[in-house]
PDB file of C-alpha atoms in Angstrom:
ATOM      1  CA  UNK A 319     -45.247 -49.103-165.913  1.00  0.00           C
ATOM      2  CA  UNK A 320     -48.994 -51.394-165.132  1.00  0.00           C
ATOM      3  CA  UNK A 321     -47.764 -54.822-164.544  1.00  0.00           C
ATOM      4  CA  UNK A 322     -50.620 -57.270-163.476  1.00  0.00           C
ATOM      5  CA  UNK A 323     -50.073 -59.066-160.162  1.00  0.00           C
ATOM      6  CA  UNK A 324     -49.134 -62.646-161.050  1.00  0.00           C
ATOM      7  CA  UNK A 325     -46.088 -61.311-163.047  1.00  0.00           C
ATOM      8  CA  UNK A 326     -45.147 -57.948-160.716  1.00  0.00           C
ATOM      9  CA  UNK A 327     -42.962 -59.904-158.011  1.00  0.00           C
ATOM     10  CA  UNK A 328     -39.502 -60.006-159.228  1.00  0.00           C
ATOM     11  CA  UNK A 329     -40.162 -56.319-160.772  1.00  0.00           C
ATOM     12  CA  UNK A 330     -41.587 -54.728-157.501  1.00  0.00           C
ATOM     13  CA  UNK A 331     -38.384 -55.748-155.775  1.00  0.00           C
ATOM     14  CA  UNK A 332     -36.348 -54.339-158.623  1.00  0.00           C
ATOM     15  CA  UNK A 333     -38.180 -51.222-158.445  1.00  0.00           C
ATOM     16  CA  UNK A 334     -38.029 -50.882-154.563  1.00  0.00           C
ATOM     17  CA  UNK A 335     -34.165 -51.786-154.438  1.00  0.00           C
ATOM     18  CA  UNK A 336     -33.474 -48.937-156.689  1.00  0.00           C
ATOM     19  CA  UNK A 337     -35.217 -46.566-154.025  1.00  0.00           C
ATOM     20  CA  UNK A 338     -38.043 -45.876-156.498  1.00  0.00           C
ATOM     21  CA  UNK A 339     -42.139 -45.786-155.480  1.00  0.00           C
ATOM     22  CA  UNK A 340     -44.363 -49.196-155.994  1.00  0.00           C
ATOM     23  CA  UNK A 341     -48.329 -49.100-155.840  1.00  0.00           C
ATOM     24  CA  UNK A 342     -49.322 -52.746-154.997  1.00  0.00           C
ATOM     25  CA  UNK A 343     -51.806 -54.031-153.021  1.00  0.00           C
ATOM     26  CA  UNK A 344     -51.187 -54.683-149.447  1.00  0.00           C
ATOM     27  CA  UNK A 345     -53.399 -56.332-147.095  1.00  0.00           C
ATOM     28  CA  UNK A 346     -56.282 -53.801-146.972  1.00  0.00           C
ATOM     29  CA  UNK A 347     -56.233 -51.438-149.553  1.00  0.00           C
ATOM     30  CA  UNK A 348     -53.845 -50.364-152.440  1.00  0.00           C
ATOM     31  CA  UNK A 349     -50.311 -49.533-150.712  1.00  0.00           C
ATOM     32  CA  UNK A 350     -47.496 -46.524-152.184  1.00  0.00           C
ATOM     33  CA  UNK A 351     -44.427 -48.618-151.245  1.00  0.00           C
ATOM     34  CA  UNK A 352     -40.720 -47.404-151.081  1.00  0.00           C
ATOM     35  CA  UNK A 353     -37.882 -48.823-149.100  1.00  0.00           C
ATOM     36  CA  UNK A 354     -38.504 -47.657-145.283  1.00  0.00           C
ATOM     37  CA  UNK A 355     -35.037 -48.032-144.686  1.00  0.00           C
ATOM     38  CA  UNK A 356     -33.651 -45.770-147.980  1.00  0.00           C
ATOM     39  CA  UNK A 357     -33.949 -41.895-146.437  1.00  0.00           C
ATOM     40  CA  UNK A 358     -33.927 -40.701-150.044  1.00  0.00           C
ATOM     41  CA  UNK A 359     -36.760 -42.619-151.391  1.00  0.00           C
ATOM     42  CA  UNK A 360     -39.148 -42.245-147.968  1.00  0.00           C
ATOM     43  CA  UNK A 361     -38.005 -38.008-148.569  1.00  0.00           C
ATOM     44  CA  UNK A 362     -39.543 -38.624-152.151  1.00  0.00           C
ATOM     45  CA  UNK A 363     -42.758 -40.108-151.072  1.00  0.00           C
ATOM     46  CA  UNK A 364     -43.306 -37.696-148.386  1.00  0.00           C
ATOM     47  CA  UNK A 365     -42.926 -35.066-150.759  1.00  0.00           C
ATOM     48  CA  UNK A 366     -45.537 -36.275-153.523  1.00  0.00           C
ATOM     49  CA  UNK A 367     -47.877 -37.887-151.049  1.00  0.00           C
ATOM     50  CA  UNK A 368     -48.028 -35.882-147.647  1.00  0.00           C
ATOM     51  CA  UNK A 369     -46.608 -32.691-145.532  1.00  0.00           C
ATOM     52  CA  UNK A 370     -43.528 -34.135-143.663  1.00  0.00           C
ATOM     53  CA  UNK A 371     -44.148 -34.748-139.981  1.00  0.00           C
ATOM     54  CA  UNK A 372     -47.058 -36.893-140.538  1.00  0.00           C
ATOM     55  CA  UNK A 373     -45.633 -40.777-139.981  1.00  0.00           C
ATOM     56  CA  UNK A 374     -46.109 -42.887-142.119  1.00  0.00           C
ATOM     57  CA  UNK A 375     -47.269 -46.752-141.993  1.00  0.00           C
ATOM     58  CA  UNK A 376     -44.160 -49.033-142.219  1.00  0.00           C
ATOM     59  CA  UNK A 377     -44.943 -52.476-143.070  1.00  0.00           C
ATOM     60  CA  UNK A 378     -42.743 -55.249-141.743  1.00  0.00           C
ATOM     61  CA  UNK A 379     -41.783 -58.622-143.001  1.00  0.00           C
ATOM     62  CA  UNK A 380     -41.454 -60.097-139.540  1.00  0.00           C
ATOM     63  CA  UNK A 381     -41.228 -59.798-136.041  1.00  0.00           C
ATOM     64  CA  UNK A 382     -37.175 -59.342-136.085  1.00  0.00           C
ATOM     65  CA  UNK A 383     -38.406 -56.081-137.211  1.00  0.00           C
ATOM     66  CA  UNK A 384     -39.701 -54.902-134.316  1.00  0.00           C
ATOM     67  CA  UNK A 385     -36.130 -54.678-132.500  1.00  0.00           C
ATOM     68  CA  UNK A 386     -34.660 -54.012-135.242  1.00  0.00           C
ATOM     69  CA  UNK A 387     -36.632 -50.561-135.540  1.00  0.00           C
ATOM     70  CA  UNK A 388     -35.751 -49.913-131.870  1.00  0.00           C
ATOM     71  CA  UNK A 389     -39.401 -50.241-130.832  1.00  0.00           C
ATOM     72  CA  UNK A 390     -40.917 -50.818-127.446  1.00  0.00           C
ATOM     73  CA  UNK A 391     -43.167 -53.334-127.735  1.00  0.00           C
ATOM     74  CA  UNK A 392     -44.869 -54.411-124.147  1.00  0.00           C
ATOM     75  CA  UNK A 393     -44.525 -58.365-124.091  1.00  0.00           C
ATOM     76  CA  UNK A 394     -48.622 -58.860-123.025  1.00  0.00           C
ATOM     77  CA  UNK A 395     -49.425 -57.741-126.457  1.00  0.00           C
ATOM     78  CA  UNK A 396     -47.616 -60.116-128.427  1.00  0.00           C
ATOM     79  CA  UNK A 397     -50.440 -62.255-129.161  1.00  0.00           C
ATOM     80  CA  UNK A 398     -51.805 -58.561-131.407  1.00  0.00           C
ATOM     81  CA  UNK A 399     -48.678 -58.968-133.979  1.00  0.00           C
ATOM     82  CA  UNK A 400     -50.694 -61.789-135.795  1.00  0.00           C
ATOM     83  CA  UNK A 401     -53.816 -59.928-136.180  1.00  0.00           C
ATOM     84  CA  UNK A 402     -54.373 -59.793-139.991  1.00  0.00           C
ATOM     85  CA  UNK A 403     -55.409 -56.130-140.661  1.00  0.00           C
ATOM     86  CA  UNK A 404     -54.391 -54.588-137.617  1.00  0.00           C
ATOM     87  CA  UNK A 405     -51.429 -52.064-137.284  1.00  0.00           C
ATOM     88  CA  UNK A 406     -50.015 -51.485-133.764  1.00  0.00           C
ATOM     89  CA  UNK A 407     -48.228 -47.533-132.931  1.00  0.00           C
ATOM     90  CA  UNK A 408     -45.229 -48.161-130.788  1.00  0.00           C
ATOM     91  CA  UNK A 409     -42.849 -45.728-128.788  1.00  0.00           C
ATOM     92  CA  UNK A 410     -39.172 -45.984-130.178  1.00  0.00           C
ATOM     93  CA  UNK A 411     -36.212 -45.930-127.858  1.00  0.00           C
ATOM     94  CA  UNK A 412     -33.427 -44.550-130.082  1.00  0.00           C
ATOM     95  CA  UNK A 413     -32.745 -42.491-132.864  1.00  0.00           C
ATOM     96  CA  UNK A 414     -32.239 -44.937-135.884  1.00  0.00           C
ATOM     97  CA  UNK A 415     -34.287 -44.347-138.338  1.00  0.00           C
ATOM     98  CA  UNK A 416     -34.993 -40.649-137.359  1.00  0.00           C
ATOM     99  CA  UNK A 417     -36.619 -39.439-141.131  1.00  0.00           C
ATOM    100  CA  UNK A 418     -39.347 -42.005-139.984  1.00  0.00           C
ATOM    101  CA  UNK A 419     -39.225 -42.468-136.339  1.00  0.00           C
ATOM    102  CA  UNK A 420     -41.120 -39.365-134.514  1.00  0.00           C
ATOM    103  CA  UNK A 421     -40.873 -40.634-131.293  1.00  0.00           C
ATOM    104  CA  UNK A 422     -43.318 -43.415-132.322  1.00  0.00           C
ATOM    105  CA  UNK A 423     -43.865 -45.847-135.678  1.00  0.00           C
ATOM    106  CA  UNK A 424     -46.926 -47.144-136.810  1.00  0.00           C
ATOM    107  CA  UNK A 425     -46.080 -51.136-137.654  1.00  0.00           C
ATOM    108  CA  UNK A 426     -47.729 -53.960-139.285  1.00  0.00           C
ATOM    109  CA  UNK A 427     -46.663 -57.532-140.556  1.00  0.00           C
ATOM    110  CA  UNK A 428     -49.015 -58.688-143.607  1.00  0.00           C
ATOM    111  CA  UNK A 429     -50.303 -62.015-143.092  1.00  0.00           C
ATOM    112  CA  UNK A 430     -51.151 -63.155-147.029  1.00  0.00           C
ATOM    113  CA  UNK A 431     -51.130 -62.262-150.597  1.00  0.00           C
ATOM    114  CA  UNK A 432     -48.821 -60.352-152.644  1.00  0.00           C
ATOM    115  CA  UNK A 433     -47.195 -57.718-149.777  1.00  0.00           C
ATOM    116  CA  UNK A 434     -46.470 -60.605-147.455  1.00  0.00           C
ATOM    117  CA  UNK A 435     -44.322 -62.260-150.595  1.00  0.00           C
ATOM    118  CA  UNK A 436     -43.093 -59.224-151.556  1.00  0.00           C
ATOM    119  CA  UNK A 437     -41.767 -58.092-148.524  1.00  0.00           C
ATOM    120  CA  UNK A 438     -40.217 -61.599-147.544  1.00  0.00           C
ATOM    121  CA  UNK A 439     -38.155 -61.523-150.805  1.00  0.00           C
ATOM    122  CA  UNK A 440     -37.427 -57.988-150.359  1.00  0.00           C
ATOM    123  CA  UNK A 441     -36.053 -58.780-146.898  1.00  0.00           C
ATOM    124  CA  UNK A 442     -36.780 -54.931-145.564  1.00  0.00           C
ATOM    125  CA  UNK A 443     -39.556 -52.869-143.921  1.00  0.00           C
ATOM    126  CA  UNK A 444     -41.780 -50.706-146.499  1.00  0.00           C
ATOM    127  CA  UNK A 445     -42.961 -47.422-145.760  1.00  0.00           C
ATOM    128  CA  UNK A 446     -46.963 -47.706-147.177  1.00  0.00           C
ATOM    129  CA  UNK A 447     -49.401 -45.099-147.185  1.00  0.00           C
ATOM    130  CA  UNK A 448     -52.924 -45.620-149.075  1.00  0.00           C
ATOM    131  CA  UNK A 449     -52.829 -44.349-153.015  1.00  0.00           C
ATOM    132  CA  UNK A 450     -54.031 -40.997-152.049  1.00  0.00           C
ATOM    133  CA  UNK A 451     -53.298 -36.985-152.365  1.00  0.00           C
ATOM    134  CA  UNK A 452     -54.016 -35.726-148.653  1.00  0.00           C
ATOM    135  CA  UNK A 453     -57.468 -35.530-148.536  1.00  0.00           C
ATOM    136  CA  UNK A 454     -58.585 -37.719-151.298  1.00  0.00           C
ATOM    137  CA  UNK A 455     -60.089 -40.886-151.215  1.00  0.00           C
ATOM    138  CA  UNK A 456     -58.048 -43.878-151.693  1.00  0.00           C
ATOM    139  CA  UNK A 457     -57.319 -45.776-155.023  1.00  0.00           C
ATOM    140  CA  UNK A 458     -59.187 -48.565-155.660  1.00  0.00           C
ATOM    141  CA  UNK A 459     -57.862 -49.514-159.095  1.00  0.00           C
ATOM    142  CA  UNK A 460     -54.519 -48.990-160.848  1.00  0.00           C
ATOM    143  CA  UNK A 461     -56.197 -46.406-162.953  1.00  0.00           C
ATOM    144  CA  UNK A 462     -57.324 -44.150-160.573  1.00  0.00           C
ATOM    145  CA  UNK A 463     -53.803 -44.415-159.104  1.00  0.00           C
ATOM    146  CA  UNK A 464     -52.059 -43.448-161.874  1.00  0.00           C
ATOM    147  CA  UNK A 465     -54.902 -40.166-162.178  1.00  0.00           C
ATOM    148  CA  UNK A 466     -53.345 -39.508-159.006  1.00  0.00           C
ATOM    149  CA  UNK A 467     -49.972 -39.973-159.800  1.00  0.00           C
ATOM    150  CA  UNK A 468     -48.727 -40.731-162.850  1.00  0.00           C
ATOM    151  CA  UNK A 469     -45.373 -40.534-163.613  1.00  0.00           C
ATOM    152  CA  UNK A 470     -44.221 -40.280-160.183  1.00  0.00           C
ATOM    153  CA  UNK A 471     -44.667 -44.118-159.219  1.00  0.00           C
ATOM    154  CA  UNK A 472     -42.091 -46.514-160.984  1.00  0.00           C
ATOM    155  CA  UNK A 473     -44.528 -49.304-161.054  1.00  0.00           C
ATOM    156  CA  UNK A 474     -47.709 -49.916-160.406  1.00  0.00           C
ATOM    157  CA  UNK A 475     -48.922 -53.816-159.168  1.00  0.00           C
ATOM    158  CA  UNK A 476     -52.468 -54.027-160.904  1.00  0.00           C
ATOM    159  CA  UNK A 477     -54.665 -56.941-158.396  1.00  0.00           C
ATOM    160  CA  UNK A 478     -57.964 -55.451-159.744  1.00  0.00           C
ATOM    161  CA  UNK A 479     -60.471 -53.442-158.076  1.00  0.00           C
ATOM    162  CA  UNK A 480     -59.490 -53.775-154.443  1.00  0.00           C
ATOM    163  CA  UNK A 481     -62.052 -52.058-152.030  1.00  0.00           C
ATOM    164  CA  UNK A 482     -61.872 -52.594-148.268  1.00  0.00           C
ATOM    165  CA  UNK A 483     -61.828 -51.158-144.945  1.00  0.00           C
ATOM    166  CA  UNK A 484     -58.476 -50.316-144.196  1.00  0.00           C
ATOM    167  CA  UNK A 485     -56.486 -51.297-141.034  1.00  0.00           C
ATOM    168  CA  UNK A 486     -57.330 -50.946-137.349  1.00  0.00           C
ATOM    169  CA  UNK A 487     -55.061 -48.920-135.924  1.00  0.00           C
ATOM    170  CA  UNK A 488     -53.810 -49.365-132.210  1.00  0.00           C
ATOM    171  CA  UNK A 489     -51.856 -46.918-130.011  1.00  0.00           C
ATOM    172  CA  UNK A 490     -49.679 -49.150-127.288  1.00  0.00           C
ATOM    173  CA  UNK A 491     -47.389 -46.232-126.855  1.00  0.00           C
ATOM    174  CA  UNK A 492     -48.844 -45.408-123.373  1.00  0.00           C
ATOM    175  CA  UNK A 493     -51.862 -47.989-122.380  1.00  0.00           C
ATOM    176  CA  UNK A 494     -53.925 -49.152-124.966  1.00  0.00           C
ATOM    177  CA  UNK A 495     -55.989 -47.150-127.238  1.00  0.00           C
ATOM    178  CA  UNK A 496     -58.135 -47.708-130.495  1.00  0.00           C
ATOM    179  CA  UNK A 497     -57.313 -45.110-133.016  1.00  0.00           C
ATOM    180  CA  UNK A 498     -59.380 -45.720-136.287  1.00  0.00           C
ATOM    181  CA  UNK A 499     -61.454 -49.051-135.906  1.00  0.00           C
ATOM    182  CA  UNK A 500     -61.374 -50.773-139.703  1.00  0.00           C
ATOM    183  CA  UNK A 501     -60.739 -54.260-140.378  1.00  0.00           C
ATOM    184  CA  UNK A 502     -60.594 -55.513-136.907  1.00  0.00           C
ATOM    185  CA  UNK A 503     -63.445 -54.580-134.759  1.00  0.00           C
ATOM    186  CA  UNK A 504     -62.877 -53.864-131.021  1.00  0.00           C
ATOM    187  CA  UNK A 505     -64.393 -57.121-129.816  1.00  0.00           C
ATOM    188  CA  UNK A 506     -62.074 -59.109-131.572  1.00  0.00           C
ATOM    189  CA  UNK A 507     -59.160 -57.035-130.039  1.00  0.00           C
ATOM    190  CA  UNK A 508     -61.048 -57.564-126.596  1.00  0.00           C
ATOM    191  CA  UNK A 509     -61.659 -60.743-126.966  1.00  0.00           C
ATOM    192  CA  UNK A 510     -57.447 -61.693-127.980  1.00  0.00           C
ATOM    193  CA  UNK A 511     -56.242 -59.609-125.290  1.00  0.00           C
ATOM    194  CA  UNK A 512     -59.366 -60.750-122.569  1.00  0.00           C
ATOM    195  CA  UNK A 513     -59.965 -57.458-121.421  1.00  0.00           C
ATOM    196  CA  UNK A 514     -62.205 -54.625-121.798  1.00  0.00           C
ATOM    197  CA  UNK A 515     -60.928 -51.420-124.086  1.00  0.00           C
TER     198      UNK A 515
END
């Protein structure tokens, strides 16, 4: 089912309560959104989007999150979780969650737009890959997510053509290192934390 945007809220959280797959746009790019805390539904994407073992991105509706996913976050970065566009990879210190937690999780809160209401209705973390087979490149309508997957998504959020750099990603597991530089550029990060990467 296509719904456009302005009418996909109450349906998205519909969808994602019943464990099924959403594509919607997050804050980058086109998102494939199930419930990150519903083992069944995050087996199901793994299985149509990417080998298991890979983690996935789990997008969070707040900062309560971040305990509440047993994550070590080092207090000196705290100033990073309100970086629009940037996701942070953080160690985890317990087993909860273990069909997404590999030792570490890769975390984000959404700032604006659709996600950031979505997921503060829905109330719960969102496990959200880009719209893409392993290897492809990423969606950037509704129609070339459906080529991709048809049938397998419960709902797809149409916002238009959305093309973008996707997020920068962060590793604070150990010190601090820049994975994949995207929407946030290094000197910003430098320049927020006042050091040199």
């Amino acid at each position: 089912m296509i719904v456009p945007v302005e009418k996909a809220l109450e349906k998205a959280v519909e969808v994602l309560e019943m464990g099924e797959i959403v594509v919607a746009p997050t804050d980058t790019l086109y998102g494939m959104l199930t419930d990150a805390t519903n083992e069944e539904a995050v087996k199901r994407l793994y299985t149509i989007r990417r080998p298991s073992g890979k983690p996935f991105l789990i997008l969070i509706p707040d900062e309560t999150w971040i305990n509440k996913l047993c994550l070590k976050f080092p207090k000196e970065y705290e100033s990073l979780l309100k970086v629009e566009g940037l996701t942070l990879i953080l160690r985890t210190v317990c087993d909860k969650f273990s069909y997404i937690n590999k030792g570490s999780l890769a975390v984000r809160i959404p700032r604006k737009g659709f996600i950031k209401e979505l997921l503060k209705t829905f109330a719960k973390p969102v496990v959200a890959p880009s719209v893409n087979p392993e290897g492809k490149k990423p969606a950037e309508t509704i129609s070339e997510a459906v080529k991709y997957f048809g049938e397998k998504v419960a709902l797809y959020v149409d916002a238009g053509e959305i093309k973008g750099k996707p997020s920068t990603i962060l590793d604070l597991k150990e010190s601090i290192k820049i994975v994949r530089e995207g929407k946030v550029r290094k000197d910003t990060i430098e320049k927020i934390l006042n050091r040199k990467l």
